[in-house]
Short mmCIF file of C-alpha atoms in Angstrom, two decimals:
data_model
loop_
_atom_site.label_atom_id
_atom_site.label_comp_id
_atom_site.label_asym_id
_atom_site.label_seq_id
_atom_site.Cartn_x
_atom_site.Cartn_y
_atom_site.Cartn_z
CA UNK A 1 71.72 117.48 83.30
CA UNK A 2 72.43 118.49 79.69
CA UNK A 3 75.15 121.55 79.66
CA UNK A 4 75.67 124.16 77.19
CA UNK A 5 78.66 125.96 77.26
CA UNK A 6 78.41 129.34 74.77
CA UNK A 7 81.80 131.45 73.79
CA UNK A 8 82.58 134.39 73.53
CA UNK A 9 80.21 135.88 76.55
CA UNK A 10 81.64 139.48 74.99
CA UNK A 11 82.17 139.96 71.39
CA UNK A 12 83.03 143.56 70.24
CA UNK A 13 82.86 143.60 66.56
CA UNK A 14 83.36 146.82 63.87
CA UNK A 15 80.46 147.11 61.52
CA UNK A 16 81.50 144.88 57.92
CA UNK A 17 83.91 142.34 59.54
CA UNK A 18 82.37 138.75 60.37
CA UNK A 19 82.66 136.65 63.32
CA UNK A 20 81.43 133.20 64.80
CA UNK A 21 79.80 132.18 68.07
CA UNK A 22 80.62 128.54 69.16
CA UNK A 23 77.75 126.19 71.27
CA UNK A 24 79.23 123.44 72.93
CA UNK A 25 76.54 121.06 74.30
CA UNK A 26 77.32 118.06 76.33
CA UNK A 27 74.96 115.05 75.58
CA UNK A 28 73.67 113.87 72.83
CA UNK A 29 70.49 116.16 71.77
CA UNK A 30 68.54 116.86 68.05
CA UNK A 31 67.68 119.99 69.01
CA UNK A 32 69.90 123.14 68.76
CA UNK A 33 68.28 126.25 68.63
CA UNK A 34 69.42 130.17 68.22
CA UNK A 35 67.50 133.19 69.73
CA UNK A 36 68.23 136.95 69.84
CA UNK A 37 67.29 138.67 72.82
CA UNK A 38 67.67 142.74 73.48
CA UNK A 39 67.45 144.65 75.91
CA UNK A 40 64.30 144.29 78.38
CA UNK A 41 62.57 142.16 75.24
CA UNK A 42 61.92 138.23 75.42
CA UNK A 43 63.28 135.94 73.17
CA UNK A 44 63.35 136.12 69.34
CA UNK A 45 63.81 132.56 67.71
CA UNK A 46 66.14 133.01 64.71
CA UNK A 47 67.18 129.36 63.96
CA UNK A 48 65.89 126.36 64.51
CA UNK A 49 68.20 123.17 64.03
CA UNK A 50 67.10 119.57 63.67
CA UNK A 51 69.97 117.22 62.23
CA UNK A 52 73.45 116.86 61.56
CA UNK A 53 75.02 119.03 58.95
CA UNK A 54 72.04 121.09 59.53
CA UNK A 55 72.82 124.57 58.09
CA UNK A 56 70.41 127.77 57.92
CA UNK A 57 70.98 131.17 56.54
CA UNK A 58 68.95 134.26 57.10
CA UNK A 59 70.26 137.45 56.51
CA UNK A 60 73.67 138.15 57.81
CA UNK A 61 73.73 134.97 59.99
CA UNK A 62 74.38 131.84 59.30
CA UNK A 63 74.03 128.70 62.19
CA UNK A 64 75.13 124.99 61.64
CA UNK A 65 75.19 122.19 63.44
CA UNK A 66 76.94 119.11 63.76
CA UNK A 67 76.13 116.43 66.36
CA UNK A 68 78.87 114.60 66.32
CA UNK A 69 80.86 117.24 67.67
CA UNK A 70 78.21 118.77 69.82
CA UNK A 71 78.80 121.95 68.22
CA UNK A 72 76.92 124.61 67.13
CA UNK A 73 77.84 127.82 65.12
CA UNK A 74 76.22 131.43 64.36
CA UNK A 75 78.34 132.64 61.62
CA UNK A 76 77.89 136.76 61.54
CA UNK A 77 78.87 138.35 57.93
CA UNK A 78 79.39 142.23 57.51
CA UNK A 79 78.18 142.83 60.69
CA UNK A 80 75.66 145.80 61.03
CA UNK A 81 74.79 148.08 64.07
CA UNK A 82 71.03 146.45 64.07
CA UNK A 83 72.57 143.17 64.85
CA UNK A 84 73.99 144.06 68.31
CA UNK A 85 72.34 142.29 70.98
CA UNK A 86 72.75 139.26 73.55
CA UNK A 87 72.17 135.95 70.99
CA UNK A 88 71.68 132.83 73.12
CA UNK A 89 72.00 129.01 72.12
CA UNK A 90 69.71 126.44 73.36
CA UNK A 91 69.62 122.54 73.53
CA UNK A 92 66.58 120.70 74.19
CA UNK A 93 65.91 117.39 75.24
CA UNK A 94 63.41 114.93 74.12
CA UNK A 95 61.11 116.63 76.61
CA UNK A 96 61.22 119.90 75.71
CA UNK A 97 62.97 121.08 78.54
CA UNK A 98 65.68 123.95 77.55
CA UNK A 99 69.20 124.33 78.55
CA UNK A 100 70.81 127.59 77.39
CA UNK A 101 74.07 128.52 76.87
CA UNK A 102 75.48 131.89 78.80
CA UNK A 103 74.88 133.89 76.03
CA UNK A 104 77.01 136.09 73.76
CA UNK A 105 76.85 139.74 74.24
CA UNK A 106 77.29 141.09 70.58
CA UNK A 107 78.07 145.13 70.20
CA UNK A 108 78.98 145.82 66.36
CA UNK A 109 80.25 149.28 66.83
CA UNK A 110 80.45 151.81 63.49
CA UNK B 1 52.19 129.24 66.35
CA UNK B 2 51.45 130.02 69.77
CA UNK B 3 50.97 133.65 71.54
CA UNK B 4 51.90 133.91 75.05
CA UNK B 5 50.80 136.74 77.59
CA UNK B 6 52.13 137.08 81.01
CA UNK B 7 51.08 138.96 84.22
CA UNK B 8 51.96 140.80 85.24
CA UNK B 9 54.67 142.67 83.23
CA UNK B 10 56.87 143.62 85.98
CA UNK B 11 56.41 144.28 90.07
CA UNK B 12 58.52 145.72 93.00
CA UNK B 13 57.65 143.74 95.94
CA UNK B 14 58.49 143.67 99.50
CA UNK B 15 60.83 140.95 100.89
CA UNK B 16 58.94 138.42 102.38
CA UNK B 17 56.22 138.07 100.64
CA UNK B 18 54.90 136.14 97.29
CA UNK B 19 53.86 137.16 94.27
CA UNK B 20 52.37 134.73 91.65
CA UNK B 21 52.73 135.09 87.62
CA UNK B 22 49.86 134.40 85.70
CA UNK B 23 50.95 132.78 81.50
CA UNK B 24 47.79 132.53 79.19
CA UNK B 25 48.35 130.59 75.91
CA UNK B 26 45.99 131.31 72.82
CA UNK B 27 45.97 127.68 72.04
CA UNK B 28 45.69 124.10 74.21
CA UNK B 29 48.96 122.73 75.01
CA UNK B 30 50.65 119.60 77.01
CA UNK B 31 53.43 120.99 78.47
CA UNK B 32 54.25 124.88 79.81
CA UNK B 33 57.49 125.41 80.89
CA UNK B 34 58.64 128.07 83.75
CA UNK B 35 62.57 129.96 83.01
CA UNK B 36 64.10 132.66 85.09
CA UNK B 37 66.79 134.75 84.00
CA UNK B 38 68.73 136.45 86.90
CA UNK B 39 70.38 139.68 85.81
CA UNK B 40 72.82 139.44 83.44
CA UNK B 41 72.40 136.16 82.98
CA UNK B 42 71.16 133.35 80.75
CA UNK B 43 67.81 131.03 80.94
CA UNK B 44 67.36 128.27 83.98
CA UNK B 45 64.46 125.79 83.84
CA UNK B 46 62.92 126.20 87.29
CA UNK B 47 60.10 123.39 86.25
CA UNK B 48 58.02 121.59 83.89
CA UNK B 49 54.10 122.05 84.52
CA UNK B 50 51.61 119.57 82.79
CA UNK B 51 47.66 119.92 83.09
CA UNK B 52 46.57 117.20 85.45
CA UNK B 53 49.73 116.21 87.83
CA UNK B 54 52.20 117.75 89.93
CA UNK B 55 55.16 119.96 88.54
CA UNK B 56 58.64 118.71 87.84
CA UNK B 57 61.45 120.78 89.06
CA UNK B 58 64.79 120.91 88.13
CA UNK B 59 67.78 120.78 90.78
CA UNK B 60 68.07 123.91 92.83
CA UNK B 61 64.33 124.22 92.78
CA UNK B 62 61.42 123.40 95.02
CA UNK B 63 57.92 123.34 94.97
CA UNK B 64 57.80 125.29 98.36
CA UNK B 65 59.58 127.95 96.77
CA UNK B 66 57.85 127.91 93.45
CA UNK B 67 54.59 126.59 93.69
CA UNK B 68 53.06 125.81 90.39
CA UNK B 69 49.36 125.71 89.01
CA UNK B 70 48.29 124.41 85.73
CA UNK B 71 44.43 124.09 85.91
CA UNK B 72 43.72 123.35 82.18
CA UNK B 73 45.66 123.75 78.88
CA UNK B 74 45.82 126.98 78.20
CA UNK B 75 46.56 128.80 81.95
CA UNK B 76 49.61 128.44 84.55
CA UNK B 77 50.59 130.01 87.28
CA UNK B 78 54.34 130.36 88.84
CA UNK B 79 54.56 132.06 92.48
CA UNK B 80 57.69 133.43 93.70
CA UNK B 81 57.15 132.35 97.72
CA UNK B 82 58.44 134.18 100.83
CA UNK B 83 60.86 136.41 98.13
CA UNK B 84 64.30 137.68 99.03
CA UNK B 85 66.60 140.59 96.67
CA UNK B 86 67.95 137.14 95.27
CA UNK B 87 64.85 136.51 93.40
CA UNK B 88 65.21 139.38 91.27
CA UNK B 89 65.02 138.34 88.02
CA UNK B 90 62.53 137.66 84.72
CA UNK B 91 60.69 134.74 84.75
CA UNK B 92 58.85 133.66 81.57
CA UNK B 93 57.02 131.08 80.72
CA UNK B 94 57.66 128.83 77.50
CA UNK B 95 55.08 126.13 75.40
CA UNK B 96 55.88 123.99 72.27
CA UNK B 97 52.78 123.96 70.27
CA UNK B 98 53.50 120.31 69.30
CA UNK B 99 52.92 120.64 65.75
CA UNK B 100 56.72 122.07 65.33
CA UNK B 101 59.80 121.87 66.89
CA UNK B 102 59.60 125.81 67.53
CA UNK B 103 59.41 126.98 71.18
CA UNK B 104 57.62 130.02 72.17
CA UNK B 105 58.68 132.18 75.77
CA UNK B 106 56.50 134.70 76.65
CA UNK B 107 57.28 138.54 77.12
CA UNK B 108 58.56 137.85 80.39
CA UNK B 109 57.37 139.36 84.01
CA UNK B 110 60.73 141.38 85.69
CA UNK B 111 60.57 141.21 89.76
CA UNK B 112 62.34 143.51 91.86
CA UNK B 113 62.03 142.33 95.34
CA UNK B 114 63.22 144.68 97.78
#
């Protein structure tokens, strides 16, 4: 069974300073995907990515991936209030069957 | 794209008994997908359903537990059998519309068992 294994679970974070989440997957996969989830909501895809070196920007977060490492990044830049909520990285397998990572409780506090 | 409804939205129910969760797609799809999400917690894969055969379930799962329907392409159903307080959680239902790697949940049904 493929493993994900997602750090920080807690990240406190002042509005304007940046911070990363790591995604540490454990078998080989194509498939790394980000998704935002708040409180009582479902999940929000925000990145999709498919190949190594794969990098995608939108807004104040940035995600890359690189394969060989099993390793997965959301890079958060001048964080903003709006941004708090739990982000989530997810692996999937040539099946489409989902393994998420424990998720990363974001607060960006003024 | 694919939009996914779920019923229903949330339910208290008695220990003991079953509930079942109802996921309508707007489009035809192989595969539909069942997750629950314990409190405080992240996404588990209780099973695969495709239209035609019987479910797959991952470890720590059992079809006597969570029975699965998936009469045509569109329509699945997950029930939550002979429910304890430990079955508490959001389950939600999930499809790949095939013609993109993007992968759609639904909006989720939250059960309180009590």
């Amino acid at each position: 069974e493929l493993k994900v294994e997602q750090n920080p679970l807690f990240l406190s974070m002042q509005e304007g300073k940046n911070y990363t989440i790591y995604c540490n997957y454990s078998t080989t996969s194509d498939r790394l995907y980000w998704y935002r989830q708040d409180p009582g909501k479902s999940l929000e895809s925000l990145f999709v990515l498919l190949s190594n070196g794969a990098v995608k920007q939108e807004g104040r977060l940035m995600a890359s991936l690189d394969t060989k490492a099993r390793l997965s990044t959301l890079h958060i830049t001048a964080a903003v209030h709006d941004l708090s909520a739990t982000y989530f990285c997810a692996v999937a397998n040539t099946g489409n069957q989902f393994y998420f990572g424990t998720g990363t409780s974001l607060t960006v506090i003024p | 794209s694919a939009v996914i409804s779920q019923k229903p939205s949330r339910d208290i129910c008695q220990r003991g008994t079953s509930l079942t969760i109802q996921c309508q797609v707007d489009s035809q799809v192989t595969m539909m997908f069942w997750y629950r999400q314990q409190p405080g917690q992240s996404l588990t894969l209780i099973a695969t359903a495709n239209q035609g055969s019987e479910a797959t379930y991952e470890s720590g799962f059992v079809i006597d537990k969570f029975p699965i329907s998936r009469p045509n392409l569109t329509f699945s159903t997950l029930t939550v059998s002979n429910m304890s307080p430990e079955d508490s959680s959001i389950y939600l239902c999930s499809v790949n519309d095939g013609s993109s790697y993007e992968q759609y949940f639904g909006p989720g049904t939250r059960l309180t068992v009590t």
